[in-house]
mmCIF file of C-alpha atoms in Angstrom:
data_model
loop_
_atom_site.group_PDB
_atom_site.id
_atom_site.type_symbol
_atom_site.label_atom_id
_atom_site.label_comp_id
_atom_site.label_asym_id
_atom_site.label_seq_id
_atom_site.Cartn_x
_atom_site.Cartn_y
_atom_site.Cartn_z
ATOM 1 C CA MET A 18 0.000 0.000 0.000
ATOM 2 C CA SER A 19 1.394 3.376 -0.949
ATOM 3 C CA GLN A 20 1.939 5.998 1.709
ATOM 4 C CA PRO A 21 -0.464 8.539 0.176
ATOM 5 C CA LEU A 22 -3.284 5.971 0.005
ATOM 6 C CA PHE A 23 -2.609 4.855 3.589
ATOM 7 C CA SER A 24 -2.733 8.485 4.743
ATOM 8 C CA LYS A 25 -6.016 9.033 2.962
ATOM 9 C CA LEU A 26 -7.537 5.943 4.579
ATOM 10 C CA ALA A 27 -6.276 6.968 8.005
ATOM 11 C CA LEU A 28 -7.737 10.428 7.554
ATOM 12 C CA ALA A 29 -11.058 8.948 6.450
ATOM 13 C CA CYS A 30 -11.187 6.675 9.503
ATOM 14 C CA ALA A 31 -10.364 9.579 11.779
ATOM 15 C CA LEU A 32 -13.150 11.636 10.259
ATOM 16 C CA LEU A 33 -15.607 8.774 10.608
ATOM 17 C CA GLY A 34 -14.573 8.356 14.230
ATOM 18 C CA SER A 35 -15.088 12.031 14.930
ATOM 19 C CA VAL A 36 -18.584 11.812 13.468
ATOM 20 C CA ALA A 37 -19.490 8.531 15.160
ATOM 21 C CA MET A 38 -18.281 9.534 18.603
ATOM 22 C CA PRO A 39 -20.682 12.484 19.127
ATOM 23 C CA SER A 40 -23.480 10.345 17.683
ATOM 24 C CA ALA A 41 -22.838 7.652 20.298
ATOM 25 C CA MET A 42 -22.642 10.233 23.026
ATOM 26 C CA ALA A 43 -25.951 11.675 21.862
ATOM 27 C CA GLN A 44 -27.528 8.268 22.451
ATOM 28 C CA GLU A 45 -26.365 8.144 26.062
ATOM 29 C CA LYS A 46 -29.288 8.766 28.430
ATOM 30 C CA VAL A 47 -28.071 10.751 31.418
ATOM 31 C CA LEU A 48 -29.847 12.840 34.048
ATOM 32 C CA ASN A 49 -27.903 15.293 36.229
ATOM 33 C CA ILE A 50 -29.392 15.657 39.700
ATOM 34 C CA TYR A 51 -28.442 18.263 42.294
ATOM 35 C CA SER A 52 -29.568 16.742 45.575
ATOM 36 C CA ALA A 53 -29.823 17.932 49.164
ATOM 37 C CA ARG A 54 -31.058 14.473 50.140
ATOM 38 C CA HIS A 55 -27.945 13.254 51.956
ATOM 39 C CA TYR A 56 -29.574 10.003 53.034
ATOM 40 C CA ALA A 57 -27.440 6.882 52.735
ATOM 41 C CA GLY A 58 -30.023 4.695 51.032
ATOM 42 C CA ASP A 59 -31.019 7.092 48.254
ATOM 43 C CA ALA A 60 -28.669 5.293 45.851
ATOM 44 C CA GLN A 61 -31.232 2.463 45.794
ATOM 45 C CA LEU A 62 -33.872 4.918 44.641
ATOM 46 C CA TYR A 63 -31.707 6.179 41.774
ATOM 47 C CA GLY A 64 -30.749 2.624 40.861
ATOM 48 C CA ALA A 65 -34.401 1.627 40.592
ATOM 49 C CA PHE A 66 -35.048 4.534 38.214
ATOM 50 C CA THR A 67 -32.093 3.576 36.017
ATOM 51 C CA GLN A 68 -33.193 -0.044 35.953
ATOM 52 C CA ALA A 69 -36.716 0.953 34.935
ATOM 53 C CA THR A 70 -35.744 3.515 32.290
ATOM 54 C CA GLY A 71 -32.139 2.980 31.225
ATOM 55 C CA ILE A 72 -31.411 6.599 32.171
ATOM 56 C CA GLN A 73 -28.155 6.957 34.109
ATOM 57 C CA ILE A 74 -28.026 9.266 37.124
ATOM 58 C CA LYS A 75 -25.162 11.650 37.803
ATOM 59 C CA ARG A 76 -25.517 13.295 41.187
ATOM 60 C CA VAL A 77 -24.104 16.360 42.913
ATOM 61 C CA ASP A 78 -24.716 16.400 46.681
ATOM 62 C CA ALA A 79 -24.823 19.524 48.839
ATOM 63 C CA ASP A 80 -27.155 21.167 51.326
ATOM 64 C CA ASP A 81 -30.124 23.228 50.159
ATOM 65 C CA ALA A 82 -28.297 26.558 50.407
ATOM 66 C CA GLY A 83 -25.228 25.214 48.594
ATOM 67 C CA ILE A 84 -27.298 23.869 45.735
ATOM 68 C CA LEU A 85 -29.155 27.140 45.228
ATOM 69 C CA GLN A 86 -25.899 29.090 45.328
ATOM 70 C CA ARG A 87 -24.363 26.758 42.754
ATOM 71 C CA LEU A 88 -27.346 27.047 40.410
ATOM 72 C CA LYS A 89 -27.134 30.825 40.555
ATOM 73 C CA ALA A 90 -23.384 30.813 39.912
ATOM 74 C CA GLU A 91 -23.630 28.418 36.968
ATOM 75 C CA GLY A 92 -26.527 30.251 35.314
ATOM 76 C CA THR A 93 -27.356 29.067 31.795
ATOM 77 C CA ALA A 94 -24.232 26.869 31.786
ATOM 78 C CA SER A 95 -25.583 24.684 34.587
ATOM 79 C CA PRO A 96 -25.733 20.979 33.728
ATOM 80 C CA ALA A 97 -28.459 20.391 36.359
ATOM 81 C CA ASP A 98 -31.646 18.717 35.164
ATOM 82 C CA VAL A 99 -33.411 17.926 38.463
ATOM 83 C CA VAL A 100 -33.135 19.660 41.832
ATOM 84 C CA LEU A 101 -34.055 17.852 45.066
ATOM 85 C CA LEU A 102 -34.410 19.941 48.246
ATOM 86 C CA VAL A 103 -35.566 19.042 51.739
ATOM 87 C CA ASP A 104 -37.542 22.088 52.819
ATOM 88 C CA ALA A 105 -40.588 23.953 51.533
ATOM 89 C CA SER A 106 -39.151 27.400 52.208
ATOM 90 C CA ARG A 107 -36.065 26.666 50.092
ATOM 91 C CA LEU A 108 -38.176 25.269 47.256
ATOM 92 C CA TRP A 109 -40.287 28.423 47.331
ATOM 93 C CA ARG A 110 -37.174 30.627 47.388
ATOM 94 C CA ALA A 111 -35.685 28.834 44.395
ATOM 95 C CA GLU A 112 -38.923 29.313 42.473
ATOM 96 C CA VAL A 113 -38.961 33.029 43.279
ATOM 97 C CA ASP A 114 -35.317 33.306 42.210
ATOM 98 C CA GLY A 115 -36.173 31.806 38.818
ATOM 99 C CA LEU A 116 -34.134 28.616 39.234
ATOM 100 C CA PHE A 117 -36.873 26.150 38.243
ATOM 101 C CA ALA A 118 -38.725 25.378 35.026
ATOM 102 C CA PRO A 119 -42.527 24.989 35.150
ATOM 103 C CA VAL A 120 -43.957 21.487 34.871
ATOM 104 C CA ARG A 121 -47.209 20.431 33.271
ATOM 105 C CA SER A 122 -48.004 16.894 34.386
ATOM 106 C CA LYS A 123 -51.486 15.493 34.859
ATOM 107 C CA LEU A 124 -49.957 12.529 36.672
ATOM 108 C CA LEU A 125 -48.240 14.742 39.250
ATOM 109 C CA ASP A 126 -51.238 17.036 39.646
ATOM 110 C CA ASP A 127 -53.553 14.071 40.169
ATOM 111 C CA THR A 128 -51.182 12.292 42.566
ATOM 112 C CA ILE A 129 -49.616 14.978 44.794
ATOM 113 C CA PRO A 130 -52.092 16.940 46.994
ATOM 114 C CA SER A 131 -52.303 20.624 46.116
ATOM 115 C CA ASN A 132 -51.152 21.767 49.572
ATOM 116 C CA LEU A 133 -47.918 19.764 49.182
ATOM 117 C CA ARG A 134 -46.697 21.361 45.969
ATOM 118 C CA GLY A 135 -45.939 24.778 44.554
ATOM 119 C CA LYS A 136 -48.754 27.120 43.693
ATOM 120 C CA ALA A 137 -50.215 26.443 40.250
ATOM 121 C CA THR A 138 -49.485 29.161 37.691
ATOM 122 C CA ALA A 139 -50.455 29.760 34.081
ATOM 123 C CA GLU A 140 -47.097 28.264 33.059
ATOM 124 C CA GLY A 141 -47.417 25.174 35.257
ATOM 125 C CA THR A 142 -46.287 24.078 38.723
ATOM 126 C CA TYR A 143 -42.672 24.690 39.690
ATOM 127 C CA TRP A 144 -42.103 22.052 42.392
ATOM 128 C CA TYR A 145 -43.707 19.071 44.069
ATOM 129 C CA GLY A 146 -43.377 17.476 47.502
ATOM 130 C CA PHE A 147 -42.670 13.743 47.405
ATOM 131 C CA SER A 148 -42.366 12.957 51.109
ATOM 132 C CA THR A 149 -43.287 14.583 54.409
ATOM 133 C CA ARG A 150 -41.906 14.675 57.915
ATOM 134 C CA ALA A 151 -43.768 15.932 60.960
ATOM 135 C CA ARG A 152 -42.203 18.449 63.358
ATOM 136 C CA VAL A 153 -43.078 17.010 66.742
ATOM 137 C CA VAL A 154 -42.352 17.545 70.434
ATOM 138 C CA VAL A 155 -40.193 15.202 72.528
ATOM 139 C CA TYR A 156 -40.211 15.466 76.304
ATOM 140 C CA ASN A 157 -38.401 13.894 79.246
ATOM 141 C CA LYS A 158 -40.958 11.523 80.749
ATOM 142 C CA ALA A 159 -39.480 11.850 84.243
ATOM 143 C CA ARG A 160 -39.729 15.659 84.285
ATOM 144 C CA ILE A 161 -42.503 16.833 81.962
ATOM 145 C CA ALA A 162 -46.195 15.949 81.768
ATOM 146 C CA LYS A 163 -47.414 15.129 78.281
ATOM 147 C CA ASP A 164 -50.449 17.410 78.484
ATOM 148 C CA SER A 165 -48.205 20.388 79.252
ATOM 149 C CA VAL A 166 -46.546 20.157 75.812
ATOM 150 C CA ASP A 167 -49.362 18.903 73.565
ATOM 151 C CA THR A 168 -49.551 22.106 71.509
ATOM 152 C CA TYR A 169 -46.876 24.289 69.968
ATOM 153 C CA GLU A 170 -48.325 27.248 71.827
ATOM 154 C CA LYS A 171 -47.614 25.651 75.224
ATOM 155 C CA LEU A 172 -43.882 25.574 74.508
ATOM 156 C CA ALA A 173 -43.896 29.317 75.221
ATOM 157 C CA ASP A 174 -45.662 28.923 78.597
ATOM 158 C CA ALA A 175 -43.593 30.325 81.478
ATOM 159 C CA LYS A 176 -44.073 27.002 83.294
ATOM 160 C CA LEU A 177 -41.435 25.581 80.935
ATOM 161 C CA LYS A 178 -38.799 28.207 81.728
ATOM 162 C CA GLY A 179 -35.333 26.669 81.451
ATOM 163 C CA GLN A 180 -36.665 23.496 79.808
ATOM 164 C CA LEU A 181 -36.755 24.044 76.020
ATOM 165 C CA CYS A 182 -34.050 22.994 73.542
ATOM 166 C CA THR A 183 -34.019 23.509 69.770
ATOM 167 C CA ARG A 184 -31.572 23.704 66.927
ATOM 168 C CA SER A 185 -30.991 27.148 65.402
ATOM 169 C CA GLY A 186 -34.148 29.173 64.904
ATOM 170 C CA SER A 187 -32.931 30.040 61.402
ATOM 171 C CA HIS A 188 -32.610 26.415 60.348
ATOM 172 C CA PRO A 189 -35.104 25.658 57.547
ATOM 173 C CA TYR A 190 -36.956 23.070 59.643
ATOM 174 C CA ASN A 191 -37.713 25.689 62.285
ATOM 175 C CA LEU A 192 -38.305 28.498 59.808
ATOM 176 C CA SER A 193 -40.993 26.398 58.160
ATOM 177 C CA LEU A 194 -42.662 25.601 61.489
ATOM 178 C CA PHE A 195 -42.565 29.268 62.470
ATOM 179 C CA GLY A 196 -43.903 30.249 59.051
ATOM 180 C CA ALA A 197 -46.836 27.894 59.610
ATOM 181 C CA MET A 198 -47.441 29.368 63.063
ATOM 182 C CA ASN A 199 -47.634 32.781 61.447
ATOM 183 C CA GLU A 200 -50.504 31.493 59.314
ATOM 184 C CA HIS A 201 -52.307 30.029 62.311
ATOM 185 C CA LEU A 202 -51.741 32.781 64.883
ATOM 186 C CA GLY A 203 -51.059 35.946 62.904
ATOM 187 C CA SER A 204 -47.830 37.938 62.958
ATOM 188 C CA ALA A 205 -48.203 39.729 66.305
ATOM 189 C CA ALA A 206 -49.095 36.586 68.234
ATOM 190 C CA THR A 207 -46.362 34.585 66.494
ATOM 191 C CA GLU A 208 -43.692 37.081 67.513
ATOM 192 C CA THR A 209 -44.948 36.998 71.111
ATOM 193 C CA TRP A 210 -44.823 33.196 70.973
ATOM 194 C CA LEU A 211 -41.249 33.230 69.662
ATOM 195 C CA LYS A 212 -40.257 35.575 72.473
ATOM 196 C CA GLY A 213 -41.710 33.030 74.903
ATOM 197 C CA LEU A 214 -39.654 30.236 73.332
ATOM 198 C CA VAL A 215 -36.474 32.256 73.802
ATOM 199 C CA ALA A 216 -37.358 32.899 77.448
ATOM 200 C CA ASN A 217 -37.827 29.161 78.031
ATOM 201 C CA MET A 218 -34.503 27.998 76.540
ATOM 202 C CA ALA A 219 -32.430 25.600 78.635
ATOM 203 C CA ARG A 220 -29.361 26.632 76.590
ATOM 204 C CA ASN A 221 -28.546 28.457 73.386
ATOM 205 C CA PRO A 222 -29.719 26.613 70.256
ATOM 206 C CA VAL A 223 -27.031 24.183 69.103
ATOM 207 C CA GLY A 224 -26.695 20.940 67.154
ATOM 208 C CA GLY A 225 -29.195 19.024 65.054
ATOM 209 C CA ASP A 226 -32.467 17.327 65.881
ATOM 210 C CA THR A 227 -30.832 14.114 67.124
ATOM 211 C CA ASP A 228 -28.814 16.216 69.568
ATOM 212 C CA GLN A 229 -32.047 17.710 70.921
ATOM 213 C CA ILE A 230 -33.546 14.243 71.448
ATOM 214 C CA LYS A 231 -30.470 12.974 73.294
ATOM 215 C CA ALA A 232 -30.241 16.116 75.424
ATOM 216 C CA THR A 233 -33.879 15.638 76.401
ATOM 217 C CA ALA A 234 -33.223 12.025 77.365
ATOM 218 C CA SER A 235 -30.189 13.028 79.455
ATOM 219 C CA GLY A 236 -32.155 15.687 81.335
ATOM 220 C CA GLU A 237 -30.218 18.653 79.975
ATOM 221 C CA CYS A 238 -33.534 19.670 78.388
ATOM 222 C CA GLY A 239 -37.069 18.930 79.427
ATOM 223 C CA VAL A 240 -38.629 19.332 75.997
ATOM 224 C CA ALA A 241 -37.453 19.795 72.405
ATOM 225 C CA LEU A 242 -38.543 19.961 68.766
ATOM 226 C CA THR A 243 -37.544 17.352 66.198
ATOM 227 C CA ASN A 244 -38.506 15.928 62.834
ATOM 228 C CA THR A 245 -40.053 12.483 63.053
ATOM 229 C CA TYR A 246 -37.516 10.625 60.922
ATOM 230 C CA TYR A 247 -34.776 11.284 63.481
ATOM 231 C CA LEU A 248 -36.918 9.537 66.092
ATOM 232 C CA ALA A 249 -37.677 6.635 63.747
ATOM 233 C CA ARG A 250 -33.956 6.126 63.127
ATOM 234 C CA LEU A 251 -33.295 5.816 66.839
ATOM 235 C CA MET A 252 -36.222 3.431 67.212
ATOM 236 C CA ARG A 253 -34.920 1.215 64.402
ATOM 237 C CA SER A 254 -31.306 1.339 65.593
ATOM 238 C CA ASP A 255 -29.519 -1.801 66.807
ATOM 239 C CA LYS A 256 -27.457 0.231 69.275
ATOM 240 C CA PRO A 257 -28.519 -0.219 72.918
ATOM 241 C CA GLU A 258 -27.704 3.426 73.672
ATOM 242 C CA ASP A 259 -30.164 4.604 71.011
ATOM 243 C CA ARG A 260 -32.894 2.384 72.409
ATOM 244 C CA ALA A 261 -32.127 3.737 75.887
ATOM 245 C CA VAL A 262 -32.654 7.296 74.619
ATOM 246 C CA MET A 263 -36.086 6.395 73.253
ATOM 247 C CA ASP A 264 -37.051 4.738 76.533
ATOM 248 C CA LYS A 265 -36.585 8.046 78.355
ATOM 249 C CA VAL A 266 -38.502 10.372 76.048
ATOM 250 C CA GLY A 267 -42.139 10.702 75.108
ATOM 251 C CA VAL A 268 -43.381 11.965 71.757
ATOM 252 C CA VAL A 269 -46.274 14.338 71.087
ATOM 253 C CA PHE A 270 -47.869 15.196 67.749
ATOM 254 C CA PRO A 271 -48.974 18.715 68.693
ATOM 255 C CA ASN A 272 -52.315 20.418 68.086
ATOM 256 C CA GLN A 273 -54.359 17.307 67.405
ATOM 257 C CA THR A 274 -57.491 19.050 68.677
ATOM 258 C CA SER A 275 -56.933 22.211 66.635
ATOM 259 C CA TRP A 276 -55.222 22.701 63.278
ATOM 260 C CA GLY A 277 -52.958 19.623 63.370
ATOM 261 C CA THR A 278 -49.243 18.923 63.475
ATOM 262 C CA HIS A 279 -46.898 20.868 61.214
ATOM 263 C CA VAL A 280 -45.455 18.875 58.306
ATOM 264 C CA ASN A 281 -42.630 19.868 56.003
ATOM 265 C CA ILE A 282 -41.676 18.273 52.697
ATOM 266 C CA ALA A 283 -38.769 17.010 50.700
ATOM 267 C CA GLY A 284 -39.464 17.828 47.084
ATOM 268 C CA GLY A 285 -38.186 18.150 43.575
ATOM 269 C CA ALA A 286 -38.212 20.403 40.543
ATOM 270 C CA ILE A 287 -36.839 20.656 37.030
ATOM 271 C CA ALA A 288 -33.851 22.968 36.765
ATOM 272 C CA LYS A 289 -34.452 26.132 34.740
ATOM 273 C CA ASN A 290 -31.659 25.438 32.235
ATOM 274 C CA THR A 291 -32.091 21.696 31.807
ATOM 275 C CA LYS A 292 -31.142 20.155 28.489
ATOM 276 C CA ASN A 293 -33.133 17.018 29.348
ATOM 277 C CA ALA A 294 -36.605 18.232 30.296
ATOM 278 C CA VAL A 295 -38.323 15.019 29.149
ATOM 279 C CA TYR A 296 -36.066 12.806 31.275
ATOM 280 C CA ALA A 297 -36.360 15.236 34.183
ATOM 281 C CA GLN A 298 -40.152 15.111 34.164
ATOM 282 C CA GLN A 299 -39.987 11.333 33.860
ATOM 283 C CA PHE A 300 -37.894 11.251 37.033
ATOM 284 C CA LEU A 301 -40.311 13.470 38.975
ATOM 285 C CA GLU A 302 -43.196 11.264 37.897
ATOM 286 C CA PHE A 303 -41.199 8.214 39.006
ATOM 287 C CA LEU A 304 -40.850 9.781 42.479
ATOM 288 C CA ALA A 305 -44.648 9.957 42.704
ATOM 289 C CA GLY A 306 -44.999 6.259 41.894
ATOM 290 C CA ALA A 307 -45.598 3.435 44.343
ATOM 291 C CA GLN A 308 -42.023 2.086 44.254
ATOM 292 C CA ALA A 309 -40.390 5.413 45.128
ATOM 293 C CA GLN A 310 -43.082 6.345 47.639
ATOM 294 C CA ASP A 311 -42.588 3.039 49.441
ATOM 295 C CA TYR A 312 -38.871 3.761 49.540
ATOM 296 C CA PHE A 313 -39.419 7.139 51.212
ATOM 297 C CA ALA A 314 -41.420 5.415 53.940
ATOM 298 C CA ASN A 315 -39.143 2.465 54.549
ATOM 299 C CA GLY A 316 -35.759 3.775 53.422
ATOM 300 C CA ASN A 317 -35.779 7.104 55.222
ATOM 301 C CA ASN A 318 -38.765 6.975 57.576
ATOM 302 C CA GLU A 319 -40.762 9.681 55.774
ATOM 303 C CA TRP A 320 -44.455 9.719 55.000
ATOM 304 C CA PRO A 321 -45.318 9.479 51.283
ATOM 305 C CA THR A 322 -47.260 12.333 49.720
ATOM 306 C CA ALA A 323 -48.900 10.436 46.850
ATOM 307 C CA LYS A 324 -52.605 9.849 47.308
ATOM 308 C CA GLY A 325 -53.644 6.328 48.212
ATOM 309 C CA VAL A 326 -50.180 5.032 49.143
ATOM 310 C CA LYS A 327 -50.122 2.899 52.276
ATOM 311 C CA ILE A 328 -46.959 2.392 54.317
ATOM 312 C CA SER A 329 -45.635 -0.501 56.351
ATOM 313 C CA ASN A 330 -43.026 1.105 58.593
ATOM 314 C CA PRO A 331 -43.476 -0.092 62.193
ATOM 315 C CA ALA A 332 -41.472 2.844 63.605
ATOM 316 C CA LEU A 333 -43.659 5.461 61.901
ATOM 317 C CA GLU A 334 -46.813 3.606 62.851
ATOM 318 C CA SER A 335 -45.656 3.363 66.471
ATOM 319 C CA LEU A 336 -44.746 7.052 66.608
ATOM 320 C CA SER A 337 -48.074 8.251 65.245
ATOM 321 C CA GLY A 338 -50.317 5.595 66.745
ATOM 322 C CA GLY A 339 -51.263 4.573 63.231
ATOM 323 C CA GLY A 340 -52.121 8.091 62.069
ATOM 324 C CA PHE A 341 -52.305 11.737 63.064
ATOM 325 C CA LYS A 342 -53.989 14.975 62.076
ATOM 326 C CA SER A 343 -51.673 17.172 60.030
ATOM 327 C CA GLU A 344 -52.134 20.808 59.135
ATOM 328 C CA THR A 345 -53.472 21.497 55.665
ATOM 329 C CA ILE A 346 -52.156 24.974 54.898
ATOM 330 C CA PRO A 347 -50.224 25.059 51.597
ATOM 331 C CA VAL A 348 -46.493 24.560 52.105
ATOM 332 C CA SER A 349 -45.940 27.228 49.444
ATOM 333 C CA VAL A 350 -47.494 29.788 51.810
ATOM 334 C CA VAL A 351 -45.223 28.593 54.610
ATOM 335 C CA GLY A 352 -42.245 29.267 52.351
ATOM 336 C CA MET A 353 -43.484 32.757 51.575
ATOM 337 C CA ASN A 354 -43.397 33.614 55.298
ATOM 338 C CA GLN A 355 -39.712 32.854 55.793
ATOM 339 C CA VAL A 356 -38.410 36.408 55.393
ATOM 340 C CA LYS A 357 -41.023 37.819 57.783
ATOM 341 C CA VAL A 358 -40.271 35.092 60.331
ATOM 342 C CA GLN A 359 -36.519 35.613 60.137
ATOM 343 C CA GLN A 360 -37.044 39.282 60.951
ATOM 344 C CA MET A 361 -39.061 38.238 64.009
ATOM 345 C CA LEU A 362 -36.259 35.905 65.126
ATOM 346 C CA ASP A 363 -33.765 38.748 64.887
ATOM 347 C CA ARG A 364 -35.991 41.029 66.958
ATOM 348 C CA VAL A 365 -36.596 38.502 69.763
ATOM 349 C CA GLY A 366 -33.001 37.272 69.892
ATOM 350 C CA TYR A 367 -33.679 33.702 68.768
ATOM 351 C CA LYS A 368 -30.249 32.495 67.682
#
């Protein structure tokens, strides 16, 4: 073979390769997810989606605030297709900041209750809640009577002075609870209530919800606030020390005779600058399906949001006595109150 002919063939093969390679890449089905769900078992959820659809998942993990900051910094160059956050106020903030694309999905609208998703607009709905967690009261059974902490309002009663422990007031879990209280009580009464919480603190807010539970069991605190899945983890733990903690604390789902216990959501949305909107919507619809909803209940001790889904998690059933009354105000409204509530926290000195 002559050198010129060999060179021509080599060049032709190179050109064919350069054409074929992008074509193959174009066939690859990939979904980029920015997730604040830092739960160990979530890989099983993503694996189930890939197995069902053939769509590969590439994930970036950070907290809610970090994800929103990253989306803003990346702008139109962001590779994100789906965004998963674990708080209604952050989902609302991201919508307001223009970080999500609207979704039109009859399946999602029919499956997810209207109070557990973003407000419907002419363009569509910007985010959906796929699991819930209740914000409940734990109390030291040796020191505190259950009926003295069976409403959120009672946590501000002077009888509990020096007894209350919480994580930071500005943490999203508390901001959402306080935003809900603003809907129930009105702004003036909510600020008075927050001032009462500050007056009743056993110590400055510190740590996470599990720390509050353990401090209540040890007697450092008499009463505390926590999300239910932290309690369920301790209940399902094989460690004797975790079981001992649960033996010493009681659990109350507040306001069962009034508006119901506050619930927050973990939810998802399609990123504003997605290049894979069809795959992204397919993933959100997968999260509303029975397989994913069952995972939320059993994999991370959360209550499913999809209508008609039944759970079989003994820890959740034991905590709630088989069921509880939850508040029904839209979580989107709770998110809208976060700025107002943060200003209240600053005024009353809630750290």
